[in-house]
Coordinates of C-alpha atoms in Angstrom, one line a residue:
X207 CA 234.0 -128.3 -84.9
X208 CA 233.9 -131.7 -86.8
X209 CA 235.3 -132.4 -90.1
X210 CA 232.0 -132.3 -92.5
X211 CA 232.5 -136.4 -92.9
X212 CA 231.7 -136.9 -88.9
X213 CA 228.7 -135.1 -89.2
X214 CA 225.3 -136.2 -88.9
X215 CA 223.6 -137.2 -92.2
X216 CA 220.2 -135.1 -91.4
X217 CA 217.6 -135.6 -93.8
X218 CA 216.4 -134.8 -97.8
X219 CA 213.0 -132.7 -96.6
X220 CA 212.5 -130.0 -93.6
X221 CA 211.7 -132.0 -90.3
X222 CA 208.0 -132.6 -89.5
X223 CA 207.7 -130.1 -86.8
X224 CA 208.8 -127.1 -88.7
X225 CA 206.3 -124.6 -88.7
X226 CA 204.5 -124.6 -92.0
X227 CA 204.6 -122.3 -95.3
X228 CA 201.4 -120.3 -94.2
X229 CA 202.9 -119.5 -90.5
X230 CA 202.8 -116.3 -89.4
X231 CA 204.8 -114.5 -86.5
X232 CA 203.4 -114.7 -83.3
X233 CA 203.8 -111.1 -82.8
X234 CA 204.1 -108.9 -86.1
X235 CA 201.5 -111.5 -87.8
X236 CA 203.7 -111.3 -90.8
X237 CA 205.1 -113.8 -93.0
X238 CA 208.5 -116.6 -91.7
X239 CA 208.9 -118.2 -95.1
X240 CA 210.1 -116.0 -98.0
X241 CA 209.8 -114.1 -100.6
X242 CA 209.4 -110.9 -98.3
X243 CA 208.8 -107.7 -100.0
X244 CA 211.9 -106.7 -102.3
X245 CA 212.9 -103.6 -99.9
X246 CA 213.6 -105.6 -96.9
X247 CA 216.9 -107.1 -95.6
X248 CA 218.4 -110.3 -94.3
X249 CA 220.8 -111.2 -91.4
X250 CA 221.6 -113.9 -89.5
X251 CA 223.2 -113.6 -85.7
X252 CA 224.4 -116.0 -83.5
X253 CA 224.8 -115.3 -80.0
X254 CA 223.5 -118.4 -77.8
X255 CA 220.2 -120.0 -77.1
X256 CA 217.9 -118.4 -79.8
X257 CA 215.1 -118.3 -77.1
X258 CA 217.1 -115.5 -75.1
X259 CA 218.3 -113.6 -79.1
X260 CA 215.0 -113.2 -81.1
X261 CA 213.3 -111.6 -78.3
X262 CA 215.5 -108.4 -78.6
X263 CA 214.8 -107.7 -82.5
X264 CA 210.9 -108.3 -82.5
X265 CA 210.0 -104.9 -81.2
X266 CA 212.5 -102.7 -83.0
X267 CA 211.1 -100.8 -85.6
X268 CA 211.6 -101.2 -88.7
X269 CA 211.8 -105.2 -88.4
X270 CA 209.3 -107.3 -90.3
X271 CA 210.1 -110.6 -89.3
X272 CA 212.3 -112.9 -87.6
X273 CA 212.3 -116.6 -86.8
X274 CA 215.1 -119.5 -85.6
X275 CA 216.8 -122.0 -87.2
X276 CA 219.8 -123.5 -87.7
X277 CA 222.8 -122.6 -89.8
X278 CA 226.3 -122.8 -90.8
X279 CA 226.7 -126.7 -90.5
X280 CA 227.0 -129.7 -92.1
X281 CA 224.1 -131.6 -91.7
X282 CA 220.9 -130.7 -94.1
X283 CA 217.3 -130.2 -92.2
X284 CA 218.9 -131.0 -88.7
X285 CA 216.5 -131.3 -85.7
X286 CA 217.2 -129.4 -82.3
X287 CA 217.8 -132.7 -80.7
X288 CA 220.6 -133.4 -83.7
X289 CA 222.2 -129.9 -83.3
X290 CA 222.2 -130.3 -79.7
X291 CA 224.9 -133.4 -79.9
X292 CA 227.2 -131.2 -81.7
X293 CA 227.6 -133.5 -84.7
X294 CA 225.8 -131.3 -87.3
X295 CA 228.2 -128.1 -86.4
X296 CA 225.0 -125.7 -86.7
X297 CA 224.7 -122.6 -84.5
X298 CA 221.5 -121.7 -83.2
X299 CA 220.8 -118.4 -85.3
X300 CA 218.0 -115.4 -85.3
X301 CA 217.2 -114.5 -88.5
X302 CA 216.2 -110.8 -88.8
X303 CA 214.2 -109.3 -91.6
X304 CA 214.3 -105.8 -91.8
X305 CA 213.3 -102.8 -93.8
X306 CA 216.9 -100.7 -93.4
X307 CA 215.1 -97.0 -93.8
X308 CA 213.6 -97.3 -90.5
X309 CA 216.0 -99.9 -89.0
X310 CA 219.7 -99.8 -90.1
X311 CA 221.9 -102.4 -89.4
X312 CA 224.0 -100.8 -87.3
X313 CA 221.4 -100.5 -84.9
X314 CA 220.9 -104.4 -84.7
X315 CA 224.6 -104.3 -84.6
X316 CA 224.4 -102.4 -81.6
X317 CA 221.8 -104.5 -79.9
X318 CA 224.0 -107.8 -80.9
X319 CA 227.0 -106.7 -79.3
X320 CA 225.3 -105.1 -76.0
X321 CA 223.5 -107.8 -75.0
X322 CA 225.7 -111.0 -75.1
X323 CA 229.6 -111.8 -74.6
X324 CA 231.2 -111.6 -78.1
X325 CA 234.7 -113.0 -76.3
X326 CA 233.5 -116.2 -74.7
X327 CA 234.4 -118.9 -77.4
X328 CA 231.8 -121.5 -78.1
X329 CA 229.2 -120.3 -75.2
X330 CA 227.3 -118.1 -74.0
X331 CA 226.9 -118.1 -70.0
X332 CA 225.8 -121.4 -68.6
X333 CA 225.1 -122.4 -72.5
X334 CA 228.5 -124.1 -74.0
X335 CA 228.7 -126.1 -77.4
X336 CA 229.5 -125.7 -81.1
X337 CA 225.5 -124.2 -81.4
X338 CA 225.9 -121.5 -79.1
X339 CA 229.1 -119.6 -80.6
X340 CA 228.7 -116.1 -81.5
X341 CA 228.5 -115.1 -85.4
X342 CA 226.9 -113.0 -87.9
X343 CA 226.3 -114.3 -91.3
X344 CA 225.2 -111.5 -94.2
X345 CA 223.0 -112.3 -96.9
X346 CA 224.2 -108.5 -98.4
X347 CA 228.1 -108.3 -99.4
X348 CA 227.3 -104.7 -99.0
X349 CA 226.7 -105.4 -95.0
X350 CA 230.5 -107.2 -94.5
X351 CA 232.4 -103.6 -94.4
X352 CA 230.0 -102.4 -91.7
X353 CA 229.9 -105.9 -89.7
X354 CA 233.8 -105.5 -89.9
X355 CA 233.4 -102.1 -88.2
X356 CA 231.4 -102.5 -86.0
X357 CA 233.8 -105.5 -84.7
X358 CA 236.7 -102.9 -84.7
X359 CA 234.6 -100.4 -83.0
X360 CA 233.6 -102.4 -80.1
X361 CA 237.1 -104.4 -79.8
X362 CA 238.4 -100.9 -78.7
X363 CA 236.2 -100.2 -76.5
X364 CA 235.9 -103.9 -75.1
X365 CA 239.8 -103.8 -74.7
X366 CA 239.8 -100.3 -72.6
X367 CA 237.9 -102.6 -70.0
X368 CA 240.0 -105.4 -69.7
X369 CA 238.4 -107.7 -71.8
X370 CA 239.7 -110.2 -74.6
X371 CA 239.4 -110.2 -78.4
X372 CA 236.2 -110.9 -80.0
X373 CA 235.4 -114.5 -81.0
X374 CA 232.4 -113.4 -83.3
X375 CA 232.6 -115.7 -86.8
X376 CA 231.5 -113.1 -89.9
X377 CA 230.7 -115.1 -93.0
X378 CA 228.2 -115.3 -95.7
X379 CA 225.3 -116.8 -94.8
X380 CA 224.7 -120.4 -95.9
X381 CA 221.3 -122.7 -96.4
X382 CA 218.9 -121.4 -93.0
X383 CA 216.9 -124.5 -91.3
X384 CA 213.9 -123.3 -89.6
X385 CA 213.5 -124.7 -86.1
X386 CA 210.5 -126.5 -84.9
X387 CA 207.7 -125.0 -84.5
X388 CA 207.7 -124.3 -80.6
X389 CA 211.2 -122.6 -80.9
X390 CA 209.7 -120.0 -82.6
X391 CA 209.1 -116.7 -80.9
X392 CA 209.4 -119.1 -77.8
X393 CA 209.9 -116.3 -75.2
X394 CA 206.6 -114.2 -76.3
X395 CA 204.3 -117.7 -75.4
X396 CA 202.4 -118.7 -72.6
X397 CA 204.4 -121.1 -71.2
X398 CA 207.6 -120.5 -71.7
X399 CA 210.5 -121.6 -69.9
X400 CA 211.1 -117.6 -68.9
X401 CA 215.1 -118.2 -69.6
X402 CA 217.3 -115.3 -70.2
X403 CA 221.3 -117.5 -70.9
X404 CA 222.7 -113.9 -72.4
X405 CA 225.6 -112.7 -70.4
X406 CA 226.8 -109.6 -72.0
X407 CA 229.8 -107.4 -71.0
X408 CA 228.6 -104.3 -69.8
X409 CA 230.5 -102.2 -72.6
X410 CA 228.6 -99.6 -74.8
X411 CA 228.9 -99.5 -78.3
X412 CA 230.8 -96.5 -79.5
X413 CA 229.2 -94.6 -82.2
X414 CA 230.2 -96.0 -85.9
X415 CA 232.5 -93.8 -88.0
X416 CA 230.9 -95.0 -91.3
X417 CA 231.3 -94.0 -95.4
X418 CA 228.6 -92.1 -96.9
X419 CA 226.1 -94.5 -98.1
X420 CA 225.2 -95.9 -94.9
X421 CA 221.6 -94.2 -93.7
X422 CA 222.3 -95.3 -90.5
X423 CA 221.7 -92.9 -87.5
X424 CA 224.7 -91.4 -85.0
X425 CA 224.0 -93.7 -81.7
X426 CA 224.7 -90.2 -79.5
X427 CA 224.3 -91.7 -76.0
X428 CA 222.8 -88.6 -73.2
X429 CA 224.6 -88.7 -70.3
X430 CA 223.1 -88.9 -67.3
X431 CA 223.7 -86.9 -64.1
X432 CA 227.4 -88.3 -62.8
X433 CA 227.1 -90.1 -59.4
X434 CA 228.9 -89.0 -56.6
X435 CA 230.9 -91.9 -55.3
X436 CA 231.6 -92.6 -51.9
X437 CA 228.7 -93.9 -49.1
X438 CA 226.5 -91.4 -47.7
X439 CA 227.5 -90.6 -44.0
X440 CA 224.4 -90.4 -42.8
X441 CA 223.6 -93.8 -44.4
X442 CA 223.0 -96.8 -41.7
X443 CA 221.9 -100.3 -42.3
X444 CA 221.3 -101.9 -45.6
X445 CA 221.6 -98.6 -47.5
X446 CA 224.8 -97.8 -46.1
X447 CA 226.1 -101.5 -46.9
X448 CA 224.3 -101.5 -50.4
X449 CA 225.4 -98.4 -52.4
X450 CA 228.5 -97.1 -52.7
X451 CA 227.2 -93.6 -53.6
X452 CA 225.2 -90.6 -52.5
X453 CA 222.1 -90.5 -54.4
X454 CA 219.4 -92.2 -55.9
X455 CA 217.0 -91.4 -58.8
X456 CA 213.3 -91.2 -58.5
X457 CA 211.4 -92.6 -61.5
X458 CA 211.3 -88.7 -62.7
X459 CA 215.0 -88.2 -62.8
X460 CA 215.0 -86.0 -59.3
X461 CA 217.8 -86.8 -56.7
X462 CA 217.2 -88.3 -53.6
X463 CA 219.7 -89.3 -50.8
X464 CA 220.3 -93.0 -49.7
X465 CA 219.9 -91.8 -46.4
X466 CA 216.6 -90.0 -47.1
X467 CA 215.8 -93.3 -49.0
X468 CA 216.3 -95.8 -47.2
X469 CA 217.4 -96.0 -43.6
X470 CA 215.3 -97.9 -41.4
X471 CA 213.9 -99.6 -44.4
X472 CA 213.7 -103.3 -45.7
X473 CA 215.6 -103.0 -49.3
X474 CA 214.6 -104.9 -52.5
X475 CA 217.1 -104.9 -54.7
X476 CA 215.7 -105.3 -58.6
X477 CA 218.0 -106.1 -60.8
X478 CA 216.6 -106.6 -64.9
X479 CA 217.6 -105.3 -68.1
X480 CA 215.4 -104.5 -71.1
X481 CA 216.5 -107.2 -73.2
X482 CA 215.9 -109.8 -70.9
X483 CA 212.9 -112.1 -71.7
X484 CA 211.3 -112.8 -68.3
X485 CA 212.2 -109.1 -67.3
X486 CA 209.2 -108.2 -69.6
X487 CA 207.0 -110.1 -68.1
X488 CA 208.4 -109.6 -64.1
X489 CA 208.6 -106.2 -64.7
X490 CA 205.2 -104.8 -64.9
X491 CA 203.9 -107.4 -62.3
X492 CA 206.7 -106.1 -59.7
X493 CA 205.7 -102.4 -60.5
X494 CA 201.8 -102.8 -60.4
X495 CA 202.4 -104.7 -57.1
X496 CA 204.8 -101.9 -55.4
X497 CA 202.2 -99.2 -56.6
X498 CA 199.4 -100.8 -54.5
X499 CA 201.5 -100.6 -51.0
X500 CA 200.1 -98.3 -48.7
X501 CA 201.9 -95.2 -47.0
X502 CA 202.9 -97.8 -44.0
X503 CA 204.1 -100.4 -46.2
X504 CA 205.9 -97.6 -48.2
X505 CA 207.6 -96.6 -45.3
X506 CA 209.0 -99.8 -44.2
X507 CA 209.8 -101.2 -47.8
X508 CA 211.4 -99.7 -50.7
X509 CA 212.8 -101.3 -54.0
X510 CA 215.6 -99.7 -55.7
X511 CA 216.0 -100.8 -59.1
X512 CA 219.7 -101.2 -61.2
X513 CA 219.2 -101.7 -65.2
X514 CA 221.9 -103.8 -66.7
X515 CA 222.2 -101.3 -69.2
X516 CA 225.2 -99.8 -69.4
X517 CA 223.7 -96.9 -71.6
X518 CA 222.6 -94.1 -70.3
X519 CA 219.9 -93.9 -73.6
X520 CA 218.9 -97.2 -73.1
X521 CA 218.9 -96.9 -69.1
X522 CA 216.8 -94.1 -69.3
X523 CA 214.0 -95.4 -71.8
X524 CA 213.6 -98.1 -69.6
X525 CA 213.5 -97.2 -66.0
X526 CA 210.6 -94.3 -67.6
X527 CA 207.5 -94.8 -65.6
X528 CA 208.4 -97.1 -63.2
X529 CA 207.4 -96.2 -59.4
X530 CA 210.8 -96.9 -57.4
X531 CA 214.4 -95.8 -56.9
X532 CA 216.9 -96.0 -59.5
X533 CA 220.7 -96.5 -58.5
X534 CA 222.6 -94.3 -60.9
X535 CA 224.0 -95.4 -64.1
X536 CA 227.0 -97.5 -64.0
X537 CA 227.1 -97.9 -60.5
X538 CA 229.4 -100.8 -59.4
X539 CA 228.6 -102.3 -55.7
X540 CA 229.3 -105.6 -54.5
X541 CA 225.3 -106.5 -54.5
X542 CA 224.7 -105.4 -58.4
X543 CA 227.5 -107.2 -59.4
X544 CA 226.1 -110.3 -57.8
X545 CA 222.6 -109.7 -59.1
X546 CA 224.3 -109.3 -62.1
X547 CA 224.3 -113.4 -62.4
X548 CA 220.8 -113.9 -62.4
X549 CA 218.2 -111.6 -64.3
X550 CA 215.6 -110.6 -63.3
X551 CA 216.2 -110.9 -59.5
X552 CA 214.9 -109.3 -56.7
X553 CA 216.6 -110.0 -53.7
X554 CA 215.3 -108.7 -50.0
X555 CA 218.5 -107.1 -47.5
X556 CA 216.8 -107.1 -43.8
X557 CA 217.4 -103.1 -42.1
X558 CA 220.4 -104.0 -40.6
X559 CA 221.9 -105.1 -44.9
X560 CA 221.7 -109.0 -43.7
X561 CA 220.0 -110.8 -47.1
X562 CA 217.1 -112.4 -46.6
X563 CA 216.4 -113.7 -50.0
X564 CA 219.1 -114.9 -53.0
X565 CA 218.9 -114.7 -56.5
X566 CA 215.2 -113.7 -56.6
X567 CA 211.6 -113.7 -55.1
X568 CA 209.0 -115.0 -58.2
X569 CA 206.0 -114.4 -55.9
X570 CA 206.3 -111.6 -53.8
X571 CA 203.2 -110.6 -52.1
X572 CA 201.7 -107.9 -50.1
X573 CA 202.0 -110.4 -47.2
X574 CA 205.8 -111.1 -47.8
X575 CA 206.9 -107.6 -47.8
X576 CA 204.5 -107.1 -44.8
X577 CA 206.4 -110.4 -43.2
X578 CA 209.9 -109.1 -44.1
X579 CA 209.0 -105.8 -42.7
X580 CA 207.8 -107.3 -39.3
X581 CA 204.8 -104.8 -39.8
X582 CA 202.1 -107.6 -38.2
X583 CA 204.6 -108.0 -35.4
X584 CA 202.1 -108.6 -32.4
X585 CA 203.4 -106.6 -29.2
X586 CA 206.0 -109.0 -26.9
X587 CA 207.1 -110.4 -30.4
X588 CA 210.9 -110.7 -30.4
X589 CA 212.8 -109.2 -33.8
X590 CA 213.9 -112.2 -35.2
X591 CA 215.1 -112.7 -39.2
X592 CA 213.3 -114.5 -42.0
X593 CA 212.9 -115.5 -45.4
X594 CA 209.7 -114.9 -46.5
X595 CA 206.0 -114.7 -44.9
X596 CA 203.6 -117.0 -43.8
X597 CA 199.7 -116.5 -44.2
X598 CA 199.6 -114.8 -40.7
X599 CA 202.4 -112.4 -42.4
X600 CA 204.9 -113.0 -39.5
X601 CA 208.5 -113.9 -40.6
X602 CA 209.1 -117.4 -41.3
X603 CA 212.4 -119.2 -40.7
X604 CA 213.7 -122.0 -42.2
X605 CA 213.4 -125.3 -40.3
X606 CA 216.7 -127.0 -41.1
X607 CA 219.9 -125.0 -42.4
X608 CA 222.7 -126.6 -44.0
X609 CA 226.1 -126.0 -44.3
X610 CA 228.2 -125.1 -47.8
X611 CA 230.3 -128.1 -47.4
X612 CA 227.8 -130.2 -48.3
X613 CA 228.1 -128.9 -51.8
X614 CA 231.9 -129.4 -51.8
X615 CA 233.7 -130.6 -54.9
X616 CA 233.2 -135.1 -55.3
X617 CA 233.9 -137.3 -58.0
X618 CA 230.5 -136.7 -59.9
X619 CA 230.0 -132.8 -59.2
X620 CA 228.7 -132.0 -55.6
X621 CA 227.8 -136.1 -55.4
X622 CA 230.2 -139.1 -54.9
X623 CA 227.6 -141.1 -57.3
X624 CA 225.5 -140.6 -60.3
X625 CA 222.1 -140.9 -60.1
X626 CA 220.7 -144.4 -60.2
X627 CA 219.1 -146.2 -63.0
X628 CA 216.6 -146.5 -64.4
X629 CA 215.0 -143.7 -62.7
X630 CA 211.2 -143.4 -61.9
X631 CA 208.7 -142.1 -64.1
X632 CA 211.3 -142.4 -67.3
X633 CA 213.1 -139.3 -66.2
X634 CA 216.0 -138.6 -68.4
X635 CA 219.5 -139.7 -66.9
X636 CA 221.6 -137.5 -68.7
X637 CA 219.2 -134.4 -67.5
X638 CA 218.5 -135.6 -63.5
X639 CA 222.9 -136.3 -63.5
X640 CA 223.3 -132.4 -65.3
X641 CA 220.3 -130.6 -62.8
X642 CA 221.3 -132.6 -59.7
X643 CA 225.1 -133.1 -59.4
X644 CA 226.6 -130.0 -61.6
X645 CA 223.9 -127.4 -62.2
X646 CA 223.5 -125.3 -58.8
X647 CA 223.0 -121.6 -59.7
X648 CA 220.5 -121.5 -63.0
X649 CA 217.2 -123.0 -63.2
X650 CA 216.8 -126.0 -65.9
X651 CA 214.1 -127.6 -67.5
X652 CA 210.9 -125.8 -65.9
X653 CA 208.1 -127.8 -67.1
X654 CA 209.7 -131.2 -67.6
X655 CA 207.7 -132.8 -64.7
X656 CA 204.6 -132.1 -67.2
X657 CA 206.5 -134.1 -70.0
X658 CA 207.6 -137.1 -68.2
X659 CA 205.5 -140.1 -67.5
X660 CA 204.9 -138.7 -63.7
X661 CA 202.1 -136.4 -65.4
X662 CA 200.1 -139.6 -66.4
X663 CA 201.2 -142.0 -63.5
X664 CA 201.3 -140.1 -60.6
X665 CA 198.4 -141.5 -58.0
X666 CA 196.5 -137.9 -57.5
X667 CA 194.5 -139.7 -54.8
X668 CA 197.3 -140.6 -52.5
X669 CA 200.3 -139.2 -51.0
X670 CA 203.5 -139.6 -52.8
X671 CA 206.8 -140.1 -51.7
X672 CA 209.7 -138.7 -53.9
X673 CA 212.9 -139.6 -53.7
X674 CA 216.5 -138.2 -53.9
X675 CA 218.0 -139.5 -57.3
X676 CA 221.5 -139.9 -56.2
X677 CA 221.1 -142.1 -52.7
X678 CA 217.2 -143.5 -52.8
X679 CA 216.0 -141.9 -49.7
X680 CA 212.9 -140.1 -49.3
X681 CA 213.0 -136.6 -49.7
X682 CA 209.5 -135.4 -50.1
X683 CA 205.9 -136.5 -49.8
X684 CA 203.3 -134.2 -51.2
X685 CA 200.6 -133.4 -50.9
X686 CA 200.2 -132.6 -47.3
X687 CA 197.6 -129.9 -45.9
X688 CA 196.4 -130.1 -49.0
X689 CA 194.6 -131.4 -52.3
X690 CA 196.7 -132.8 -55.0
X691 CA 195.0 -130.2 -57.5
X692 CA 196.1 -127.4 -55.4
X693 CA 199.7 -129.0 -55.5
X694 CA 199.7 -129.4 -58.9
X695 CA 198.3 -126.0 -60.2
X696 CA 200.8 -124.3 -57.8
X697 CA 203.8 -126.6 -59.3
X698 CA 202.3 -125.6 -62.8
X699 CA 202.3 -121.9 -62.0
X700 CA 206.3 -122.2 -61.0
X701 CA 207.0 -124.7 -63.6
X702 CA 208.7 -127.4 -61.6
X703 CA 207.1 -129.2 -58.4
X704 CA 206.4 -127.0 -55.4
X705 CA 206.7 -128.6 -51.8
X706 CA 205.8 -126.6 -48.5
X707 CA 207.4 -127.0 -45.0
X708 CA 204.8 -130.1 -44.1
X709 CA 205.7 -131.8 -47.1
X710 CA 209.7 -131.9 -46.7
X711 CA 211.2 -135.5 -45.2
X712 CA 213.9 -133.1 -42.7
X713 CA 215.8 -136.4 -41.9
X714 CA 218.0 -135.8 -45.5
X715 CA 216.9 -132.2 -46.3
X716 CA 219.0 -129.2 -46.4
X717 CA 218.5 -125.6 -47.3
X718 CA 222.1 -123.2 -47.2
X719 CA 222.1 -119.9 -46.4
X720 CA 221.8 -119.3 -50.1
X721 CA 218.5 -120.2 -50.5
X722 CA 219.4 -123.1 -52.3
X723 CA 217.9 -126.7 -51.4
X724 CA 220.1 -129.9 -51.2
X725 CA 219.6 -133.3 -50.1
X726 CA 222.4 -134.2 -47.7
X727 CA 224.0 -136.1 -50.1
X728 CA 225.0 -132.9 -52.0
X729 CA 222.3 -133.1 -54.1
X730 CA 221.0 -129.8 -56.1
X731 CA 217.0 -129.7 -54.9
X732 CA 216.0 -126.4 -56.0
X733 CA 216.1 -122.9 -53.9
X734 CA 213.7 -122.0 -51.4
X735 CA 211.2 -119.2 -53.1
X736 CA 209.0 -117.8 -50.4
X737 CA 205.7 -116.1 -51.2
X738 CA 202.9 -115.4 -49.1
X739 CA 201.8 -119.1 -48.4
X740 CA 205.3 -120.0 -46.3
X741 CA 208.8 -121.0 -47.2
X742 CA 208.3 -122.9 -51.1
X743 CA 210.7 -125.8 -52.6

């Protein structure tokens, strides 16, 4: 944090692109600007990128309104492109308005610590800086002695698992700055990023022991049925290198073996959480999809599905109605932990428990699960492994695979060079050097192609060449097979330009057994994210 004097000046009036007096929530359709109706209630939490926070509060009864700014600084009526040089010492805050009859505060408490990292210091997952740091600022003096519980509570419990003290700031709030306009209730817009930075612990909330006065509720979590630990025996393939227990749940709590499951089965692993952003969105998509496969396709494929929730309540509530497996609560193998990193993911484990697909498939199709499942397999076909399926639904492979080395450790990230300047189409510097030489495992900036002066130069009558940013040689030429609209409404759709096989320049192209897409250079690409069209980069 600076010293107030090395701040940023800011400004006398709210920035220009605030929203204005007369906005409404996008959701609740309720006010953002007090006064709000004397029986409501005020808090402020910080707990990273406000995209991924404000979702979680929206939907909770109870809650009136909420909205994003910026708070606890120095610098008056800062911008998010001021905040974001950490010279204004602002946090990126959710403010919640809420009526405390039907939503008491420790139940936004709860939420708050469940569903971020209270110990990391300054940061929140792959989100670091001075705006990102965990806090809760009260409005209410009446709210500090259960804020200061409700640390106590869940430093106890965080400390039975091994994990460090709680870096949360608790102060009285000071001066709120909305943010601009877009910011608000970003993740509920078309368009949206779909970016979930929230890295939480894993650790329930223990019920609070509180003095009469509070009207808050007992959080009595229900226990669900204990999982026997331990593989099945009869278990082969990718169920028996998957789960490290028995039994599965059906959607209607009934008990199923993994055996019984799964073997001879092609396994998608779903990993999401209910208050992840994109998960809302995924979610319903993934299940209308599954529910359409027919009794073959059922009995080839199966998805088993792992909440991040580490309550059983909450676990419960949301795996309700959906059609596939469940893996018991608080079940720890090797492949949730990993899809632990990256929510919502849905990665595909062959029969045999070799991976197919990393970190997650975004358009899985009828024809992919048909391709992974070799169910179009003409007769002399050889078995033979894939990533994904082409529009004759037989497995794809990947044309060139590159090794991990490539990425190894250089002087600028996975690069021996920046990237050269200027760059084409007025790309950022900064950005391109962050995405391409130190940014491998999260996805940045979906839609910046759109904002850049490619949108309005590009030739959309010709082929284009595009090149790698680090080294100058051609990496891509699109579009090929195809029209440039086609190209560009499929790029749209993923939010960052989508090449095909045909369109990849192999000579300095790279894909690791990851999935992930590098230039040979050790440049980050991308991942490969097949769909029913053929391998996609």
């Amino acid at each position: 944090m600076l010293p107030a004097q090395k701040c940023l000046k800011g400004r006398k009036h709210p920035i220009s692109d605030a929203p204005p007096k007369e906005a409404k929530h996008f959701i609740l359709n309720t006010k953002l600007y007090p006064p709000f109706p004397e029986h409501l209630q005020m808090i402020s939490i910080g707990m990273g990128c406000f995209w991924c926070s404000e979702n979680l509060f929206w939907d909770l009864e109870g809650v009136y309104s909420t909205h994003v700014g910026y708070q606890m600084g120095c610098t008056p009526n800062p911008s998010y492109r001021e905040v974001c040089t950490k010279k204004t010492n602002h946090n990126e805050v959710t403010r919640i308005v809420f009526d405390p009859r039907l939503c008491p505060l420790t139940k936004i408490l709860k939420i708050f610590f469940e569903t971020h990292d209270p110990t990391q210091k300054l940061g929140q997952g792959n989100d670091r800086g001075t705006q990102y740091r965990s806090g809760i600022y009260y409005y209410d003096e009446g709210h500090k002695p259960v804020i200061e519980a409700s640390v106590k509570t869940y430093q106890e419990a965080l400390s039975k698992k091994n994990f460090g003290r709680i870096q949360t700031e608790i102060l009285p709030a000071e001066t709120f700055y909305y943010a601009e306009d877009y910011h608000q209730q970003y993740d509920a817009k078309p368009g949206n990023r779909e970016y979930c930075g929230l890295r939480p612990t894993g650790v329930v909330m223990p019920a609070l022991s509180l003095s009469a006065g509070d009207d808050s509720k007992s959080d009595k979590g229900e226990s669900m049925e204990k999982i026997e630990l331990g593989a099945d025996p009869k278990a082969i393939g990718a169920g028996k290198r998957l789960f490290h227990c028995r039994n599965l749940l059906t959607s209607k709590g009934k008990r199923v073996s993994v055996s019984e499951a799964l073997n001879g089965k092609v396994i998608g692993y779903y990993h999401s959480a209910h208050w992840c952003g994109p998960c809302k969105s995924f979610t319903p998509k993934l299940a209308e999809l599954y529910s359409s496969l027919s009794k073959e396709e059922r009995a080839a494929f199966e998805i088993v599905f792992r909440s991040n929730d580490r309550s059983p309540e909450e676990f419960k509530e949301y795996f309700s109605g959906m059609p596939w497996l469940a893996v018991p609560f608080d079940q720890n193998s090797k492949a949730a932990k990993n899809a632990n990193k990256h929510i919502p993911s849905l990665v595909i484990y062959a029969k045999d428990g070799k991976g197919i697909t990393k970190d997650g498939v975004n358009e899985i199709s009828k024809a992919a699960i048909r391709g992974w499942a070799m169910l179009d397999k003409e007769e002399g076909d050889e078995k033979k492994g894939g990533t994904g399926a082409s529009p004759s639904s037989k497995p794809m492979s990947i044309p060139v695979i590159g090794s991990e080395a490539i990425m190894s450790k250089k002087k600028n990230g996975t690069t021996e060079n920046p990237p050269i300047k200027p760059l084409r189409w007025k790309v950022d510097w900064a950005k391109a050097n962050k995405i391409c030489c130190f940014n491998r495992h999260f996805a940045e900036s979906s839609g910046y192609f759109k904002r850049s002066k490619w949108y309005s130069e590009v030739n959309r009558r010709a082929v284009t060449v595009y090149y790698d940013s680090i080294t100058g040689k051609p990496l891509f030429r699109a579009p090929i097979g195809r029209t440039f609209r086609q190209f560009l409404a499929e790029s749209e759709k993923h939010g960052w330009p989508s090449f095909r096989d045909s369109e990849v320049i192999w000579d300095d192209v790279r894909v690791l057994r990851n999935g992930e897409v590098v230039s040979r250079a050790g440049t980050h690409l991308g991942h490969n994210l097949p769909d029913g069209k053929g391998n996609r980069y």
